[in-house]
Short mmCIF file of C-alpha atoms in Angstrom, two decimals:
data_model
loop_
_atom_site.label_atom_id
_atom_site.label_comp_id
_atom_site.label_asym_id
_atom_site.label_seq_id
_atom_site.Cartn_x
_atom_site.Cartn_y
_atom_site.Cartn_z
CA UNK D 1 163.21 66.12 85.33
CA UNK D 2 159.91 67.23 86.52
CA UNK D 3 156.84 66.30 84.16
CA UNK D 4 155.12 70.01 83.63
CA UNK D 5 151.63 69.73 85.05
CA UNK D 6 148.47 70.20 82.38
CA UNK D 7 146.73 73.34 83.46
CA UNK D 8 144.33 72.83 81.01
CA UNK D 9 143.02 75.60 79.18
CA UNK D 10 142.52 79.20 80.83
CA UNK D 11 140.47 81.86 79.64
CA UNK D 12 141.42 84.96 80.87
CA UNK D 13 139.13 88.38 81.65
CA UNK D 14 138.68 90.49 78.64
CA UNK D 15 139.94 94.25 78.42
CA UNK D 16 138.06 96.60 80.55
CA UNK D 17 134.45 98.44 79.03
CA UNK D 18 135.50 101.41 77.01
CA UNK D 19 132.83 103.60 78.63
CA UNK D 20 134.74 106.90 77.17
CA UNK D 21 133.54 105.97 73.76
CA UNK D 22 129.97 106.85 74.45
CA UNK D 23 128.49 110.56 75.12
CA UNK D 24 128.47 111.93 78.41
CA UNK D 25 125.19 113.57 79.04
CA UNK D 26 123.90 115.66 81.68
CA UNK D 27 121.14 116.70 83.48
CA UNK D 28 119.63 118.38 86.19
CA UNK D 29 118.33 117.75 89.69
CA UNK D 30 114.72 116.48 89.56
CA UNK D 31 115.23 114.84 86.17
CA UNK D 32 113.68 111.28 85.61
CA UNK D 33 116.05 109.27 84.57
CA UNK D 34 114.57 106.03 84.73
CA UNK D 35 110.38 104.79 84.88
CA UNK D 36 109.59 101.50 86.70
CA UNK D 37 108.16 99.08 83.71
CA UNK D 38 110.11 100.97 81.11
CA UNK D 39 111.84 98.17 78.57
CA UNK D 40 115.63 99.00 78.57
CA UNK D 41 117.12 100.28 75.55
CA UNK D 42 120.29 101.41 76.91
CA UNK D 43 122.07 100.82 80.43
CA UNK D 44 123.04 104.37 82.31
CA UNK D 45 126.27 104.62 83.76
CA UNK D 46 126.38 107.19 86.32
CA UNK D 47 130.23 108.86 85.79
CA UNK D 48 128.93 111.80 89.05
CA UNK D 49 126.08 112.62 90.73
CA UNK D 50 123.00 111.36 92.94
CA UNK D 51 120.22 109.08 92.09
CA UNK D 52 117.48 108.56 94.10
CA UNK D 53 115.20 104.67 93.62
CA UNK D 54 111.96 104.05 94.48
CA UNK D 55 108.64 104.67 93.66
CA UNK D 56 107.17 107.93 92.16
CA UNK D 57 103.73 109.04 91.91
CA UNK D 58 102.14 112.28 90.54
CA UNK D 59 106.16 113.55 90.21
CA UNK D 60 107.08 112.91 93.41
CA UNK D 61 109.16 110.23 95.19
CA UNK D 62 106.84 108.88 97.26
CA UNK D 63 108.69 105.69 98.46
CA UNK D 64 112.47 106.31 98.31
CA UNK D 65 114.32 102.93 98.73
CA UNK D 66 117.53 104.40 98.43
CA UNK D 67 120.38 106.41 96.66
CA UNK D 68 122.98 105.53 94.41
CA UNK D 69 126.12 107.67 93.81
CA UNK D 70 128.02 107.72 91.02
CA UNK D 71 130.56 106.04 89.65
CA UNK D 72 128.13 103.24 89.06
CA UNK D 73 125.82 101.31 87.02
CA UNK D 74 122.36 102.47 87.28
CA UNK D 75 120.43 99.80 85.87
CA UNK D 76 123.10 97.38 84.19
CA UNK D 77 121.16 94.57 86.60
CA UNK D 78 117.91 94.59 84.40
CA UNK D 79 119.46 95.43 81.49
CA UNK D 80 121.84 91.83 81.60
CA UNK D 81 118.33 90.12 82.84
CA UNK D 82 116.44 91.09 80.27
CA UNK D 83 113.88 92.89 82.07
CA UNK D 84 112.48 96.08 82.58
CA UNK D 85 113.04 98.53 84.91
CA UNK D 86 111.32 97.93 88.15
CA UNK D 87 112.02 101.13 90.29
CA UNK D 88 111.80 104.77 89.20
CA UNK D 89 115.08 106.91 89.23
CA UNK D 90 115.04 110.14 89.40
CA UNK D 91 118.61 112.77 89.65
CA UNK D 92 118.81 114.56 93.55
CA UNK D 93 121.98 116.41 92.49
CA UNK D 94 123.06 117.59 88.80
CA UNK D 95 124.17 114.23 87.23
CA UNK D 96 126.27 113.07 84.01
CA UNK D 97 126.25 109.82 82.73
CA UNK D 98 126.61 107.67 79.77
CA UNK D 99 124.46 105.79 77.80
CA UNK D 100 125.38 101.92 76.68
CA UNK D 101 123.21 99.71 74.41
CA UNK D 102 122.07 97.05 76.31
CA UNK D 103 123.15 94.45 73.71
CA UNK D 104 127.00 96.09 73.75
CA UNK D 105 126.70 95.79 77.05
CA UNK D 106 125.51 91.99 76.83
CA UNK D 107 128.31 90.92 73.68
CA UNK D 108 130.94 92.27 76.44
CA UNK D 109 129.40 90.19 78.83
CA UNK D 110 129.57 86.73 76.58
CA UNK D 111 133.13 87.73 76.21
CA UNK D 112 133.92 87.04 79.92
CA UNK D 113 134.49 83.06 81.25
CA UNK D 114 131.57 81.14 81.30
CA UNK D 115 131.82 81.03 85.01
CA UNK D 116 132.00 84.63 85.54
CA UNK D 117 129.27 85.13 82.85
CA UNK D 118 127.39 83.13 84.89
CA UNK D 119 127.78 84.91 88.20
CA UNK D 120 127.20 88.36 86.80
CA UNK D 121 124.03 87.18 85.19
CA UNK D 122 122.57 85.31 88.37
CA UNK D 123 123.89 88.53 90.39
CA UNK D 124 121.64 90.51 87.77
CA UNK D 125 118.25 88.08 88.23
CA UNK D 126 118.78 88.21 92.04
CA UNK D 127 118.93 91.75 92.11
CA UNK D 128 115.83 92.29 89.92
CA UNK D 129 113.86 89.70 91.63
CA UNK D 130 114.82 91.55 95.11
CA UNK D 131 113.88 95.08 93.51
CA UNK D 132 110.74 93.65 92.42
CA UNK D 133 109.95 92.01 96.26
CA UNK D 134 110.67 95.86 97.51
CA UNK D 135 108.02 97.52 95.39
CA UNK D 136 105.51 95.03 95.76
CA UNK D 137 106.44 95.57 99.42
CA UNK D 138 105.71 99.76 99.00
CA UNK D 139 102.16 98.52 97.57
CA UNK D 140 101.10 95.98 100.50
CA UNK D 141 101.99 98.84 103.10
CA UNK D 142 99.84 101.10 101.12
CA UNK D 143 96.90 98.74 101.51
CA UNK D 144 97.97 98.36 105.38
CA UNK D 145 97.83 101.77 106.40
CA UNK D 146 94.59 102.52 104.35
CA UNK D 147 92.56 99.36 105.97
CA UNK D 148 94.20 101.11 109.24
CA UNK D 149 92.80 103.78 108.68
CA UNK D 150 89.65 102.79 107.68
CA UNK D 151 89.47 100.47 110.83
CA UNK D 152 90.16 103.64 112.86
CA UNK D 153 87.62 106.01 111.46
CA UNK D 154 84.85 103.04 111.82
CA UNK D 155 81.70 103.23 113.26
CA UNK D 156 78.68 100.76 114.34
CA UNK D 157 75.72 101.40 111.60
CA UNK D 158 72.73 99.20 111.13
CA UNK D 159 74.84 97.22 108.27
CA UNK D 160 77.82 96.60 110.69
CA UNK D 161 80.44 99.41 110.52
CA UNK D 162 80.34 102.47 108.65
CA UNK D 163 83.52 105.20 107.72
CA UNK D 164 81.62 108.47 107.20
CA UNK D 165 84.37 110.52 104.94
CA UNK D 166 84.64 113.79 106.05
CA UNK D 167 87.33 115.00 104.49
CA UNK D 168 88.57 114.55 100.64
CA UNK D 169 90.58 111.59 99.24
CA UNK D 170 93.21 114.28 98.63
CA UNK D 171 93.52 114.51 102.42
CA UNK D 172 93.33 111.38 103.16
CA UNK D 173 96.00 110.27 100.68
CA UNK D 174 98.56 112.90 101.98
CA UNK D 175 97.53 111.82 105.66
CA UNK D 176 98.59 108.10 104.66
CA UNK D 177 101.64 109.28 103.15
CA UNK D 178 100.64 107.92 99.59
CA UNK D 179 99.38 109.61 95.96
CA UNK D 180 95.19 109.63 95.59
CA UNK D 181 95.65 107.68 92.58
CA UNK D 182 97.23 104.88 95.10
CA UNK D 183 94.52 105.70 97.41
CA UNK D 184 91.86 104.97 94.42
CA UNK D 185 93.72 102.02 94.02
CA UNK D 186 93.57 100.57 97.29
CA UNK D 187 90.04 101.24 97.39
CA UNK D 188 88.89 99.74 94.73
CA UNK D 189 91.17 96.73 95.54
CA UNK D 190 89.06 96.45 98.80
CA UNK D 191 85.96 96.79 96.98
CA UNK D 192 86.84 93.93 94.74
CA UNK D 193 87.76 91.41 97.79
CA UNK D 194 84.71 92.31 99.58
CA UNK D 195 85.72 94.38 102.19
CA UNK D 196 84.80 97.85 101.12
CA UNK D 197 81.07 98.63 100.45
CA UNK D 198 78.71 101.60 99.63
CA UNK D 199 79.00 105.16 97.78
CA UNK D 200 80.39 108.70 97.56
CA UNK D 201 81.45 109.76 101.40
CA UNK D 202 79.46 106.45 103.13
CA UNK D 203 81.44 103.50 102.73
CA UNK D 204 80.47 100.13 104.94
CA UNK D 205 83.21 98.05 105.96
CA UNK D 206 81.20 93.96 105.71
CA UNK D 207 84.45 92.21 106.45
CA UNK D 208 85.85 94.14 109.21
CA UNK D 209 87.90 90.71 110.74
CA UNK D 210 89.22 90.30 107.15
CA UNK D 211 90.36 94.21 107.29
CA UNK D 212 91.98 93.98 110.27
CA UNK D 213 94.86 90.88 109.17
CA UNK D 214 95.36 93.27 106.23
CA UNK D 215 96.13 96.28 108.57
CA UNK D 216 98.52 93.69 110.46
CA UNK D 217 100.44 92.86 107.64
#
């Protein structure tokens, strides 16, 4: 007779998520349904629809870094990682979608094997930290194309070069492709490092070599 082999002991998956027991709600296109740095309450669960990521300013998605389509999770990654939202979301299409408390969603998790808890949540960290990277990413090419710009519009003055302004910061935002408030930003970035001097439409540019690796990067 055969001696039975010792499996030891194995946990098997729990039942599925019973996402029918929470309330579909719906919305239009153009609705916000996420804000980057807002602390999760809740994890969406898109049941139909698009989503558009990325950044918004002044209403608008400025920087789209892509488009989810539903069925999926929306933001189930930062929810499990305990982290905020780090990308705005906002509906391109009339959506529907469900609502789950984040710490349902978590005492379904800690039901799971420890090994497939463990996945999930380093799936969820690597995801944030990689949404995170992209954003930061959106900001750096902001300050690129402005010291560009800057570098491009640059004259020799008696204090080294000079960027005579002749048109608004409205127009010069929506010429860059980025919100004024960015462009206000980015500015006063500059001026703190030392590369941006002077006042009103007369800026000087003392640092123009330090400029130009930023417009590189």
């Amino acid at each position: 007779m055969c001696a039975a082999r010792n499996r030891g002991t194995v946990r098997t998956m729990p039942d599925s998520l019973r996402l029918d027991e929470f309330a579909l709600t719906s919305a239009s296109a153009g609705a916000l349904l996420r804000q980057r740095h807002q602390p999760l309450q809740e994890a969406l669960y898109l049941e139909r629809g698009s989503v558009a990521f990325g950044v918004q300013e002044e209403g608008r998605m400025r920087h789209l870094l892509g488009i989810m389509e539903g069925p999926c999770w929306l933001d189930a990654a930062p929810a499990l990682a305990d982290q905020p939202c780090a990308v705005d979301m906002v509906a391109q299409t009339p959506v529907q979608w469900r609502a789950v408390p984040v710490g349902h969603l978590r005492n379904y998790l800690q039901r799971w094997p420890a090994e497939a808890q463990g996945l999930v949540t380093s799936m969820a960290q690597g995801y944030c930290q990689q949404a995170a990277l992209a954003v930061s990413r959106v900001a750096q090419d902001a300050v690129a194309r402005c010291a560009q710009w800057l570098l491009q519009h640059a004259e020799p003055g008696d204090q080294g070069l000079r960027v005579q302004l002749a048109q608004s910061k409205r127009q010069i935002a929506a010429h860059l492709g980025i919100a004024p408030e960015t462009l206000s930003r980015v500015l006063r970035q500059l001026r703190d490092q030392g590369l941006l001097d002077g006042l009103g439409k007369n800026l000087w540019l003392p640092q123009p070599e330090s400029l130009r690796q930023l417009a590189k990067a």
